[in-house]
mmCIF file of C-alpha atoms in Angstrom:
data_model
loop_
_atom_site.group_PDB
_atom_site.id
_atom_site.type_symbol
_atom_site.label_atom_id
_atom_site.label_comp_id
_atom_site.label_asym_id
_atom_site.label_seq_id
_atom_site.Cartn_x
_atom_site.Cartn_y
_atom_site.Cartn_z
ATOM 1 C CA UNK G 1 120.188 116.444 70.683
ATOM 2 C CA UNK G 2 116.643 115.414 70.139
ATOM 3 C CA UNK G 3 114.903 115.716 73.552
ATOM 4 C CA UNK G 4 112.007 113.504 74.342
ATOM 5 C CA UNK G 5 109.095 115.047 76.212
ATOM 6 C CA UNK G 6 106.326 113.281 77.363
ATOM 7 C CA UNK G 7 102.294 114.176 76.858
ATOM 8 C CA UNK G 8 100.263 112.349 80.075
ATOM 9 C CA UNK G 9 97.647 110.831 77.950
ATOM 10 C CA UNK G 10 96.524 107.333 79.158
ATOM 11 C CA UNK G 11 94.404 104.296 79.305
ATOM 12 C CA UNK G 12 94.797 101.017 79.921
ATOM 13 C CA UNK G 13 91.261 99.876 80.264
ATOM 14 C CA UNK G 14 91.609 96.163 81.096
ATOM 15 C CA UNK G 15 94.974 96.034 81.991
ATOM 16 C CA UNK G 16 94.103 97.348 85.763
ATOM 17 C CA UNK G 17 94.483 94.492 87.516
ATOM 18 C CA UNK G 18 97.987 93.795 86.032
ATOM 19 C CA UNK G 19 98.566 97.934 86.714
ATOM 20 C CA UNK G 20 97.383 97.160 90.379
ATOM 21 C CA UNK G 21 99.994 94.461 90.539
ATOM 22 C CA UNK G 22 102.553 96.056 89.292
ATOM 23 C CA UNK G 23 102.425 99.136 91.767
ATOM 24 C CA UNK G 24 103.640 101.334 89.597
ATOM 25 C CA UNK G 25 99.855 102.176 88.624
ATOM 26 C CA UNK G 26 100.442 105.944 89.656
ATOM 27 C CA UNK G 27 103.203 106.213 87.022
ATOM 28 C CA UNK G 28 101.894 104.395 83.978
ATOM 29 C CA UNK G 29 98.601 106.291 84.321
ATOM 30 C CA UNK G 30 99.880 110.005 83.584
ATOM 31 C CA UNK G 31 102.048 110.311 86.822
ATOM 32 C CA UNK G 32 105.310 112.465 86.312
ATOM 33 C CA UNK G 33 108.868 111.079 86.165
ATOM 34 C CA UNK G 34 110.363 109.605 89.368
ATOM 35 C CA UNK G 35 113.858 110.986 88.757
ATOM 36 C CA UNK G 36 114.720 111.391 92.341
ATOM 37 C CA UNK G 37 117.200 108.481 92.248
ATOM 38 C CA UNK G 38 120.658 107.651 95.147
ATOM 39 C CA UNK G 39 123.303 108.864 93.469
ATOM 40 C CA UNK G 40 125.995 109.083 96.542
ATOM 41 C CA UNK G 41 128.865 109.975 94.147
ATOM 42 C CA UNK G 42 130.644 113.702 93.780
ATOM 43 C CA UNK G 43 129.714 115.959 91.348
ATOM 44 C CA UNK G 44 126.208 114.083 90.632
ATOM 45 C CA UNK G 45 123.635 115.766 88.928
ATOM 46 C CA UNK G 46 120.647 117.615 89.934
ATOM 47 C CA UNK G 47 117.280 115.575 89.347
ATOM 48 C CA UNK G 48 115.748 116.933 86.193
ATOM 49 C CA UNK G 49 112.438 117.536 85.295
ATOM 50 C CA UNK G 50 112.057 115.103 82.541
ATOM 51 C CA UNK G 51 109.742 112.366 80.364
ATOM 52 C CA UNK G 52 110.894 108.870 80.861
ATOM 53 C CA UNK G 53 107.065 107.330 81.536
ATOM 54 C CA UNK G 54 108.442 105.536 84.492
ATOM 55 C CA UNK G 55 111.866 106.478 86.654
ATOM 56 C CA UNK G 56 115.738 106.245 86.473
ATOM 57 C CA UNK G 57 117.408 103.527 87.908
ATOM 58 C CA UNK G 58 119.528 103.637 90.681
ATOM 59 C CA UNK G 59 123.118 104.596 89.406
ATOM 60 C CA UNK G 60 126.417 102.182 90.153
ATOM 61 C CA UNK G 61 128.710 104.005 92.327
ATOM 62 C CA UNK G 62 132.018 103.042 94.137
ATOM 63 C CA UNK G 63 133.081 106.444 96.068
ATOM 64 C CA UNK G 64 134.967 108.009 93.651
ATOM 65 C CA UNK G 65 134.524 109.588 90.023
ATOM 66 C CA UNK G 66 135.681 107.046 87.977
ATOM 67 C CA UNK G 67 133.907 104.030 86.576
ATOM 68 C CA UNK G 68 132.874 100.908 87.816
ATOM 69 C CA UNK G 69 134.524 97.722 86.211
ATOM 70 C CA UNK G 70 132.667 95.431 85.050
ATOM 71 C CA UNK G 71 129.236 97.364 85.846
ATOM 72 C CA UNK G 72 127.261 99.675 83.510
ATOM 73 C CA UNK G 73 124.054 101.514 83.920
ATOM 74 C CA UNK G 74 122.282 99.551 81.101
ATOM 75 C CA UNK G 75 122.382 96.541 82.501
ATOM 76 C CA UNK G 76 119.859 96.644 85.181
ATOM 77 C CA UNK G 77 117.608 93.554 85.938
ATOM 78 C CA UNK G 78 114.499 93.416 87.956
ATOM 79 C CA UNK G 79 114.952 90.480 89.846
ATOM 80 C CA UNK G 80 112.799 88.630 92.173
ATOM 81 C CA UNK G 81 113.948 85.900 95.081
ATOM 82 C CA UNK G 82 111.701 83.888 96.818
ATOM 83 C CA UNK G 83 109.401 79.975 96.193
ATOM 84 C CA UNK G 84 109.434 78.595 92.912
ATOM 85 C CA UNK G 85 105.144 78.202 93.444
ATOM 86 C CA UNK G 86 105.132 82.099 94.087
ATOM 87 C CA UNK G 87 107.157 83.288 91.057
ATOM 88 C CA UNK G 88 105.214 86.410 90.055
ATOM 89 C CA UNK G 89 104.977 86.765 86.359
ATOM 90 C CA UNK G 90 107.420 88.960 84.556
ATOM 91 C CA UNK G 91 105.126 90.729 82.242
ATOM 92 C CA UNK G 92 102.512 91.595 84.797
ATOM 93 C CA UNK G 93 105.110 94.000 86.556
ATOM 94 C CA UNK G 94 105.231 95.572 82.689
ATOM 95 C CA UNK G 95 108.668 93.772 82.062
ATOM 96 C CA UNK G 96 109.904 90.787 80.171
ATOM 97 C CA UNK G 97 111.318 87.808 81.023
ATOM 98 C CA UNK G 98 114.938 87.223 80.661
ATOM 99 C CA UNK G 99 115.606 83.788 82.478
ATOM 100 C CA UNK G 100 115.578 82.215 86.096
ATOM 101 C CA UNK G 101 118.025 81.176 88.251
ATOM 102 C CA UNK G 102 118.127 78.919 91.211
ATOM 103 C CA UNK G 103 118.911 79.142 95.298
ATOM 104 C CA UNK G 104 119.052 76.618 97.943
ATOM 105 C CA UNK G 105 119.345 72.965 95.965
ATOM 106 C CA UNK G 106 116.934 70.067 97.822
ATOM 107 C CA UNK G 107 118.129 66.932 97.342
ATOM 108 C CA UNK G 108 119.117 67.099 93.275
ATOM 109 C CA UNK G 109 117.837 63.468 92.160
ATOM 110 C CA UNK G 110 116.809 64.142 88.743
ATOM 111 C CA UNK G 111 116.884 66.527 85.661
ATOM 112 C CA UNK G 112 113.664 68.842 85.551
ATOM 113 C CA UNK G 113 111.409 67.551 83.006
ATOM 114 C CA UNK G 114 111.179 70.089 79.801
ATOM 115 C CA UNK G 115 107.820 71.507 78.806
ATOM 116 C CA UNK G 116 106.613 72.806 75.742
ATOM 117 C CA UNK G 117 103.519 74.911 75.309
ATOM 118 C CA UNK G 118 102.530 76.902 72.072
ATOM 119 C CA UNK G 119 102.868 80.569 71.850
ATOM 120 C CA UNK G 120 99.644 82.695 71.044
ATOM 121 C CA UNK G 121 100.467 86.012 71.663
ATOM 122 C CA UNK G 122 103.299 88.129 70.696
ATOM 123 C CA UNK G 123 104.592 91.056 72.691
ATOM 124 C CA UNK G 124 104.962 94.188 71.587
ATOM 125 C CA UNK G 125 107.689 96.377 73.323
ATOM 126 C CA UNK G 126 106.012 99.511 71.738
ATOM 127 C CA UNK G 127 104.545 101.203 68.771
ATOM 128 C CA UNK G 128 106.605 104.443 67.294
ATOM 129 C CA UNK G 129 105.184 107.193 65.519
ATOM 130 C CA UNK G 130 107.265 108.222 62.192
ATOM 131 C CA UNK G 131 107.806 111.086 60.170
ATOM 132 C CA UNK G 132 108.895 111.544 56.555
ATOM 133 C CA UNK G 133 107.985 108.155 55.159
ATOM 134 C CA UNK G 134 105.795 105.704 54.059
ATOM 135 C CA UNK G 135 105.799 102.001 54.764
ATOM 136 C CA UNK G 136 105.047 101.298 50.844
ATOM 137 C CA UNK G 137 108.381 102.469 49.730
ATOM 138 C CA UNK G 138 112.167 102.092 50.803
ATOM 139 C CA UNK G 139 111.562 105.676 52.737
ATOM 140 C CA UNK G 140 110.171 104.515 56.157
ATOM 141 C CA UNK G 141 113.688 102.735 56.828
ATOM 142 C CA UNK G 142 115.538 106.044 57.625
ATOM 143 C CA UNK G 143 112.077 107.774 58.824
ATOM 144 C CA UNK G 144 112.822 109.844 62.649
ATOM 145 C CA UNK G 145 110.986 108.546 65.119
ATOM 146 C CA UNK G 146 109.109 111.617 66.438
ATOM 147 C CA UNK G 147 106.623 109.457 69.434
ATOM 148 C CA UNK G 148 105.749 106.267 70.692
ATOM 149 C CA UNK G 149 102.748 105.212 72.955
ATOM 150 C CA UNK G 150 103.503 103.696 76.131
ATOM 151 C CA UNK G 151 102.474 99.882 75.880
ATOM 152 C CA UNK G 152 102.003 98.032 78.996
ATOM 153 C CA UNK G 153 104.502 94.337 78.365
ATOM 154 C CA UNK G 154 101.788 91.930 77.661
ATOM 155 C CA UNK G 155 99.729 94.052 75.704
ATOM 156 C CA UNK G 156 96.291 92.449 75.400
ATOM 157 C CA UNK G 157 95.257 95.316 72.392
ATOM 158 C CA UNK G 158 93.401 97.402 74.909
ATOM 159 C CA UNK G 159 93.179 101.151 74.519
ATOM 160 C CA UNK G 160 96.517 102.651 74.953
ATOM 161 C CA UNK G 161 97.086 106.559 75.199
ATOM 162 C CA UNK G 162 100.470 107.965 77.372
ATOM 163 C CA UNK G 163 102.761 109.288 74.641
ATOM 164 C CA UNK G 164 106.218 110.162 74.439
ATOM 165 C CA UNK G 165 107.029 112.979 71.812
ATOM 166 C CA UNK G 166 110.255 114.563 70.701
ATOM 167 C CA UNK G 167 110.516 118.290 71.132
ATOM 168 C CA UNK G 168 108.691 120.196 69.547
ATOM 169 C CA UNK G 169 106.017 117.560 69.297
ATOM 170 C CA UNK G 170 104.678 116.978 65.685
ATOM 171 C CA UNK G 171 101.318 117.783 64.412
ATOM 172 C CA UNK G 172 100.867 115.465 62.403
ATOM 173 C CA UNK G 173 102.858 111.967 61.441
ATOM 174 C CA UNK G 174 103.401 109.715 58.069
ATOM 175 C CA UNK G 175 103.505 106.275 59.339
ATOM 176 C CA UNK G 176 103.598 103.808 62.521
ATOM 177 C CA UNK G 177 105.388 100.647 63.521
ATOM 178 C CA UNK G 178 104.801 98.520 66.121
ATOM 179 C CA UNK G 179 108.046 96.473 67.324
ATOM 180 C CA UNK G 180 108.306 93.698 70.040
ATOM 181 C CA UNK G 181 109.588 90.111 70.384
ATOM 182 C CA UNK G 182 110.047 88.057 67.271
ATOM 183 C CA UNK G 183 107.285 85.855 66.535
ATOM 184 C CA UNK G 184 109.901 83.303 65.204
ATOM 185 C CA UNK G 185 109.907 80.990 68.251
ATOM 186 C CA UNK G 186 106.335 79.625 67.952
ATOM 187 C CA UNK G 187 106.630 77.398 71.414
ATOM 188 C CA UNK G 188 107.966 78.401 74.714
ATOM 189 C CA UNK G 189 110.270 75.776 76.565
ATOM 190 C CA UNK G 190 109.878 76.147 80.317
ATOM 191 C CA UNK G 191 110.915 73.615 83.603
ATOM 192 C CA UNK G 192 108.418 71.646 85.097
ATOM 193 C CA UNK G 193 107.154 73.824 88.273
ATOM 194 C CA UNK G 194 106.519 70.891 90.165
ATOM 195 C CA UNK G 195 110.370 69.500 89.473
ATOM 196 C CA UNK G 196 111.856 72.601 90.086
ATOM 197 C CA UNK G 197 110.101 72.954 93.590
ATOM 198 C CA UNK G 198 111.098 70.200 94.393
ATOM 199 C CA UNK G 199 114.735 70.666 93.328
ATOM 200 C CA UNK G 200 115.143 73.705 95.113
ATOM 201 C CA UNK G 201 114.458 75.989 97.699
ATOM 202 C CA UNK G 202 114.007 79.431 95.537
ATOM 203 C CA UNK G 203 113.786 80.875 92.155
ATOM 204 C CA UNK G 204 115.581 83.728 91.161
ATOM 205 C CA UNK G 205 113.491 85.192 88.645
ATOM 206 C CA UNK G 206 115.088 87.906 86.384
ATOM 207 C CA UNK G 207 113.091 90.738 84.321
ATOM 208 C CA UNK G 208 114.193 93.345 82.042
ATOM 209 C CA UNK G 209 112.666 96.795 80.210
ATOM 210 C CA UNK G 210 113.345 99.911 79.802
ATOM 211 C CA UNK G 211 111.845 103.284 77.801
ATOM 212 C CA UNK G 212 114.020 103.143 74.193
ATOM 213 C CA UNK G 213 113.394 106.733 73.445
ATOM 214 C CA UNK G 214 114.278 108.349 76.825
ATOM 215 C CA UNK G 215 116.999 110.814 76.616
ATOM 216 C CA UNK G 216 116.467 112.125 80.468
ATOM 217 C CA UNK G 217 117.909 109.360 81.975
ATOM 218 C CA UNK G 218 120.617 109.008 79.713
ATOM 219 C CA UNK G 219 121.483 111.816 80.248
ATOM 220 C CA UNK G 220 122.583 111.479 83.639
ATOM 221 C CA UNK G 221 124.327 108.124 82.389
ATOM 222 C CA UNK G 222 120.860 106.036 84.065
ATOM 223 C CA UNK G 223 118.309 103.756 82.350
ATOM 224 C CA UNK G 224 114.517 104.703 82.539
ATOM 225 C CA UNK G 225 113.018 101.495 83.436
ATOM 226 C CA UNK G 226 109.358 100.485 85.361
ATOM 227 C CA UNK G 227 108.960 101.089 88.633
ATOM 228 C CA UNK G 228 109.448 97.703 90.563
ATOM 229 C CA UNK G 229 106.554 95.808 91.397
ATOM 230 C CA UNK G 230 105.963 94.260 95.148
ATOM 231 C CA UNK G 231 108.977 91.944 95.941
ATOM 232 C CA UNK G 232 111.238 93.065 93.180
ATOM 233 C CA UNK G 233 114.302 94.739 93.447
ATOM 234 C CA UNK G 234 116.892 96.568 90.977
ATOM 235 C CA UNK G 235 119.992 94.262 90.829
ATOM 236 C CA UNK G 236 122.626 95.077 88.573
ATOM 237 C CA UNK G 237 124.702 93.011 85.977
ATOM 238 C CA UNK G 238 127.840 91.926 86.864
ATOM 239 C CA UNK G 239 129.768 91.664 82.919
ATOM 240 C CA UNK G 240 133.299 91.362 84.040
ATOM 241 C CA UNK G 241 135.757 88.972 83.013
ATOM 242 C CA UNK G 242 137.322 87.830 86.477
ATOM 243 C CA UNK G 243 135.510 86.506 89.138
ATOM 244 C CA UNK G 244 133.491 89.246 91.264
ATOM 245 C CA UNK G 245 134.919 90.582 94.478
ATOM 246 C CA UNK G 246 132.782 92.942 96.118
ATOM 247 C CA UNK G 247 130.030 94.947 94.832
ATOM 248 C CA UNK G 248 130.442 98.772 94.334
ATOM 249 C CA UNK G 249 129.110 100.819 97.086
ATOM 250 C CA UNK G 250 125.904 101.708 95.164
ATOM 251 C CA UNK G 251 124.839 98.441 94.845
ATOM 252 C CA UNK G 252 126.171 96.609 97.863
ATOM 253 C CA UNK G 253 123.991 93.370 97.969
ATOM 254 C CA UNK G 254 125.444 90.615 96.267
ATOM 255 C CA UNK G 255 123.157 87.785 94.839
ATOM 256 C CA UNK G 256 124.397 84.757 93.902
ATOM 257 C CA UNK G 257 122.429 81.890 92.495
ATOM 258 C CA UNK G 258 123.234 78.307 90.082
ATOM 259 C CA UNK G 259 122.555 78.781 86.543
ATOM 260 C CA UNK G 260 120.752 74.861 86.549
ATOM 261 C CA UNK G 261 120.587 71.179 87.381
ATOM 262 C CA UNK G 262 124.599 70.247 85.855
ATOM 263 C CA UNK G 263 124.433 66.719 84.571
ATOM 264 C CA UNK G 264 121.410 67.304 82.104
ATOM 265 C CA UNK G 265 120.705 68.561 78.517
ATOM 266 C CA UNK G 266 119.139 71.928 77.768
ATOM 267 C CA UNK G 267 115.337 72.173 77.932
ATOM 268 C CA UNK G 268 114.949 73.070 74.180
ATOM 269 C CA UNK G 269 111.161 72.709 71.871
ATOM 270 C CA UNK G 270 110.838 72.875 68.287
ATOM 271 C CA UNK G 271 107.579 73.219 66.637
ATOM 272 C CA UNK G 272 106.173 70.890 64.219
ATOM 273 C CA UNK G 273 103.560 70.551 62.088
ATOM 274 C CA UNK G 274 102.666 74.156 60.999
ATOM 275 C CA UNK G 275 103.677 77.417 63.027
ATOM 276 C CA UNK G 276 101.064 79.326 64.677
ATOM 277 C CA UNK G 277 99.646 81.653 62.384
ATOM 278 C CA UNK G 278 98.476 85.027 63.861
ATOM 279 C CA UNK G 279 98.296 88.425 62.757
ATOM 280 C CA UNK G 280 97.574 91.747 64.817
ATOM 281 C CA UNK G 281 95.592 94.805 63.736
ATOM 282 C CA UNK G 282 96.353 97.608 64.986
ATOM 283 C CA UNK G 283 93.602 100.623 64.769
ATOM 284 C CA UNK G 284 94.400 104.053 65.394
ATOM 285 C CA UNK G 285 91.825 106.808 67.133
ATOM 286 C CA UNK G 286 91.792 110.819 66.841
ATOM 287 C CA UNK G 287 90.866 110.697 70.578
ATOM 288 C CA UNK G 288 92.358 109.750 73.744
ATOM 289 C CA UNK G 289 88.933 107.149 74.590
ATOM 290 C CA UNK G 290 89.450 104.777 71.493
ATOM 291 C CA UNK G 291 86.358 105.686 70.051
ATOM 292 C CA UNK G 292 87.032 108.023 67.138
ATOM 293 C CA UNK G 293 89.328 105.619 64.601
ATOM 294 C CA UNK G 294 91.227 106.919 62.061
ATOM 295 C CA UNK G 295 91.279 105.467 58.088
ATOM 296 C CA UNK G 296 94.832 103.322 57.692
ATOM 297 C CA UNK G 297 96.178 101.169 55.461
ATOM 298 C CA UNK G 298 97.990 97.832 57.201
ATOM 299 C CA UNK G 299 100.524 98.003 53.988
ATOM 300 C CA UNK G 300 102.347 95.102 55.164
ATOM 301 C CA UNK G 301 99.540 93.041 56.194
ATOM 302 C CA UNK G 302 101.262 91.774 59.337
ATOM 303 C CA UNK G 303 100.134 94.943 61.884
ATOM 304 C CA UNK G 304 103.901 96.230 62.113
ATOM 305 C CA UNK G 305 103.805 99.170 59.707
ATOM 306 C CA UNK G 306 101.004 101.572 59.041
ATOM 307 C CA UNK G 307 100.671 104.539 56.967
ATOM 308 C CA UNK G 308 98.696 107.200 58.058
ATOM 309 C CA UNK G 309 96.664 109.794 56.488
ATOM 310 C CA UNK G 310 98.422 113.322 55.803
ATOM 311 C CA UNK G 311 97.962 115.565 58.815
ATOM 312 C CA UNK G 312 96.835 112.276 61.108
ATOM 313 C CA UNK G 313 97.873 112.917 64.696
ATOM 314 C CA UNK G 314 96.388 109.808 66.556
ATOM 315 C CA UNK G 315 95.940 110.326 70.385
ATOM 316 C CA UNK G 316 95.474 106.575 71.283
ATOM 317 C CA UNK G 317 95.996 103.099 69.743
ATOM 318 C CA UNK G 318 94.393 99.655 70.202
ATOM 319 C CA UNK G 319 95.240 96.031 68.485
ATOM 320 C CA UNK G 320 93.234 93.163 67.793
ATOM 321 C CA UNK G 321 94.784 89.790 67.848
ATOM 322 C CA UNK G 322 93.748 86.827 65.753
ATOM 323 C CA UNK G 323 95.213 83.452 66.040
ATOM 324 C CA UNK G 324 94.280 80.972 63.010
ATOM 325 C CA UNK G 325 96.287 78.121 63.944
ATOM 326 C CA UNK G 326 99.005 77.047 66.971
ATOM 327 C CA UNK G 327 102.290 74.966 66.290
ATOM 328 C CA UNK G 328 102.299 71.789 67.261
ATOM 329 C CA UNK G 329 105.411 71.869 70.253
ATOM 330 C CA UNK G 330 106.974 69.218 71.731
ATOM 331 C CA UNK G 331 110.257 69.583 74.411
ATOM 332 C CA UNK G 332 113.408 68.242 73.887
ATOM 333 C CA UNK G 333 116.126 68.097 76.642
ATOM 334 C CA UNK G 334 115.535 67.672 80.014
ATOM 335 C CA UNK G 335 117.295 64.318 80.580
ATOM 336 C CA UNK G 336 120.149 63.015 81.960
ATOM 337 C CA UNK G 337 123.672 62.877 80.447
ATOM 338 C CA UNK G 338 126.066 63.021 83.721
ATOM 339 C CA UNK G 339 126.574 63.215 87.251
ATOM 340 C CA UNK G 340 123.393 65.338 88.600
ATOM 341 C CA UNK G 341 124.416 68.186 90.915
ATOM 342 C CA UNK G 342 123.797 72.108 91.693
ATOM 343 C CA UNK G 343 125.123 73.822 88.556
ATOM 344 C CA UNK G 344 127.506 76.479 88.692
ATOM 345 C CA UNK G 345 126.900 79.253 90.990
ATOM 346 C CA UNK G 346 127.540 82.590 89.807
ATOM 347 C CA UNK G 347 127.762 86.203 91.333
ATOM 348 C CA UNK G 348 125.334 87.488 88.742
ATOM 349 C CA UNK G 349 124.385 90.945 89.552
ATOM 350 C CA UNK G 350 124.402 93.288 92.857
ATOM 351 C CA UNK G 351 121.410 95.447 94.559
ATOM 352 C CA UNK G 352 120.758 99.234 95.712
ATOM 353 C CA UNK G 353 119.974 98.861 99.682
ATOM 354 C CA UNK G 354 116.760 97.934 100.231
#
């Protein structure tokens, strides 16, 4: 098995006050893996000295050996509970968003109006160094991945240099490519704030990440994910078919929360127009500073796949983003089509103790 090891080297210039938010500063800037987690179970593992670039999550546990139904280690959420107006954003604890859910219904008079808003940026979950290809020619497909830098969620480009290697680490690589969410959805559909406020009483605000290329973790059957920023907690997915009874010992808090407003369509957008046109560039350095770049060739011309120079072993990355044009969005949805109540409420996931 390929073991993943990690090399501290780090910088996220101007992404400290989003590292100060996040409060996992200490581990994103070089600090060593948090493996320490509660497993209460017999026969768990001892912590191991490992390279996941921020900590295991807490693994489910019910009291005896065997597994818990309907639960799984990979489904861990970072979820945060509290006034729709104080909703921290998702990427600025270095996750991304998976969706919101709702506590506490007001007095449900109306559907939440739909908004619509271009999208300029797009986020890149990481950029893996390859071996044994080239992105000119059908070869970079089956290309190992032998490292990735550490990219903060939300990248804004700035200089970028923790690593994650395999074992031994290379000395030299063929190619990068940078992966993250499709650009295909060109406009972001979102809830009014102001109707949802006054709709109801919290927002249950759900994040996701973890490290693709840990192997530490895994190994003891956990996920390496962020550490959680201020007011978020680890909840776990509930995926089971009948309706949940009690939460495994691990993970004893149950949260609960209505999916939406039942009575009105979905809050949808479609762009029109022309689609935002944007491309990144993506520059490579010999040091760990950012200020010794490396020749590349951008072969695809869209920042996800560049070749390298034989015997290139870069230390730290940056990106430039250009945007030429935005889509034109407008919302769709958001109106009424029946009887307006809470929607359905569902036992969604379950948390560690605090």
């Amino acid at each position: 098995m390929t073991r993943v090891i990690k090399t501290t080297r780090n910088r996220t210039a101007s992404m400290g006050a989003a590292l100060l938010a996040l409060g996992a500063g200490a581990a994103l800037l070089g600090a060593s893996c948090d493996l320490s987690f509660r497993c209460r179970g017999p026969g768990c593992p001892e912590p191991i000295t490992g390279t996941c670039p921020w900590h295991c999550a807490e693994t489910v546990w019910d009291g005896t050996s065997s597994s818990v139904e309907g639960f799984s280690n990979a489904d861990v959420f970072a979820v945060w509970v509290g006034s729709p107006r104080e909703a921290p954003d998702c990427e600025s604890s270095n996750y991304f968003h998976a969706r919101d859910y709702y506590q506490e219904p007001k007095s449900i008079d109306r559907c939440p109006r739909c908004v619509a808003e271009p999208r300029t940026e797009e986020l890149y979950e990481s950029v893996t160094l390859r071996k044994g290809g080239h992105c000119g020619d059908d070869t970079y497909a089956g290309a190992p991945v032998v490292g990735a830098f550490v990219v903060p969620a939300g990248w804004d480009g700035s200089c970028v240099s923790q690593r994650s290697d395999v074992f031994p680490a290379p000395e030299d690589v063929d190619f990068a490519m940078a992966s993250g969410e499709s650009a295909a959805w060109d406009c972001r559909a979102s809830l009014s704030l102001e109707d949802v406020d006054a709709l109801w009483g919290k927002v249950v605000r759900t994040c996701r990440r973890f490290w693709h290329l840990d192997q530490d973790c895994e190994d003891i059957d956990a996920l390496c994910i962020p550490e959680m920023a201020p007011g978020f907690r680890e909840c776990l997915e509930y995926r089971g078919d009948d309706e949940l009874q009690a939460c495994p010992r691990s993970h004893p808090e149950l949260v609960q929360a209505h999916i939406d407003v039942s009575g009105c369509t979905r809050c949808e957008t479609n762009g029109i127009s022309a689609s935002t046109e944007r491309k990144w560039m993506l520059t490579f350095y010999a040091d760990e500073q950012c200020t010794q770049p490396m020749p590349s060739i951008d072969t695809w011309g869209d920042g996800r796949c560049i070749d390298l120079p034989p015997g290139a072993s870069p230390r730290s990355v940056s990106a430039t983003l250009t945007v030429e044009s935005l889509a034109e969005c407008v919302p769709r949805g958001g109106e009424q089509e029946g009887e307006l109540g809470p929607g359905d409420l569902v036992s969604f996931c379950c948390r560690p103790p605090a």
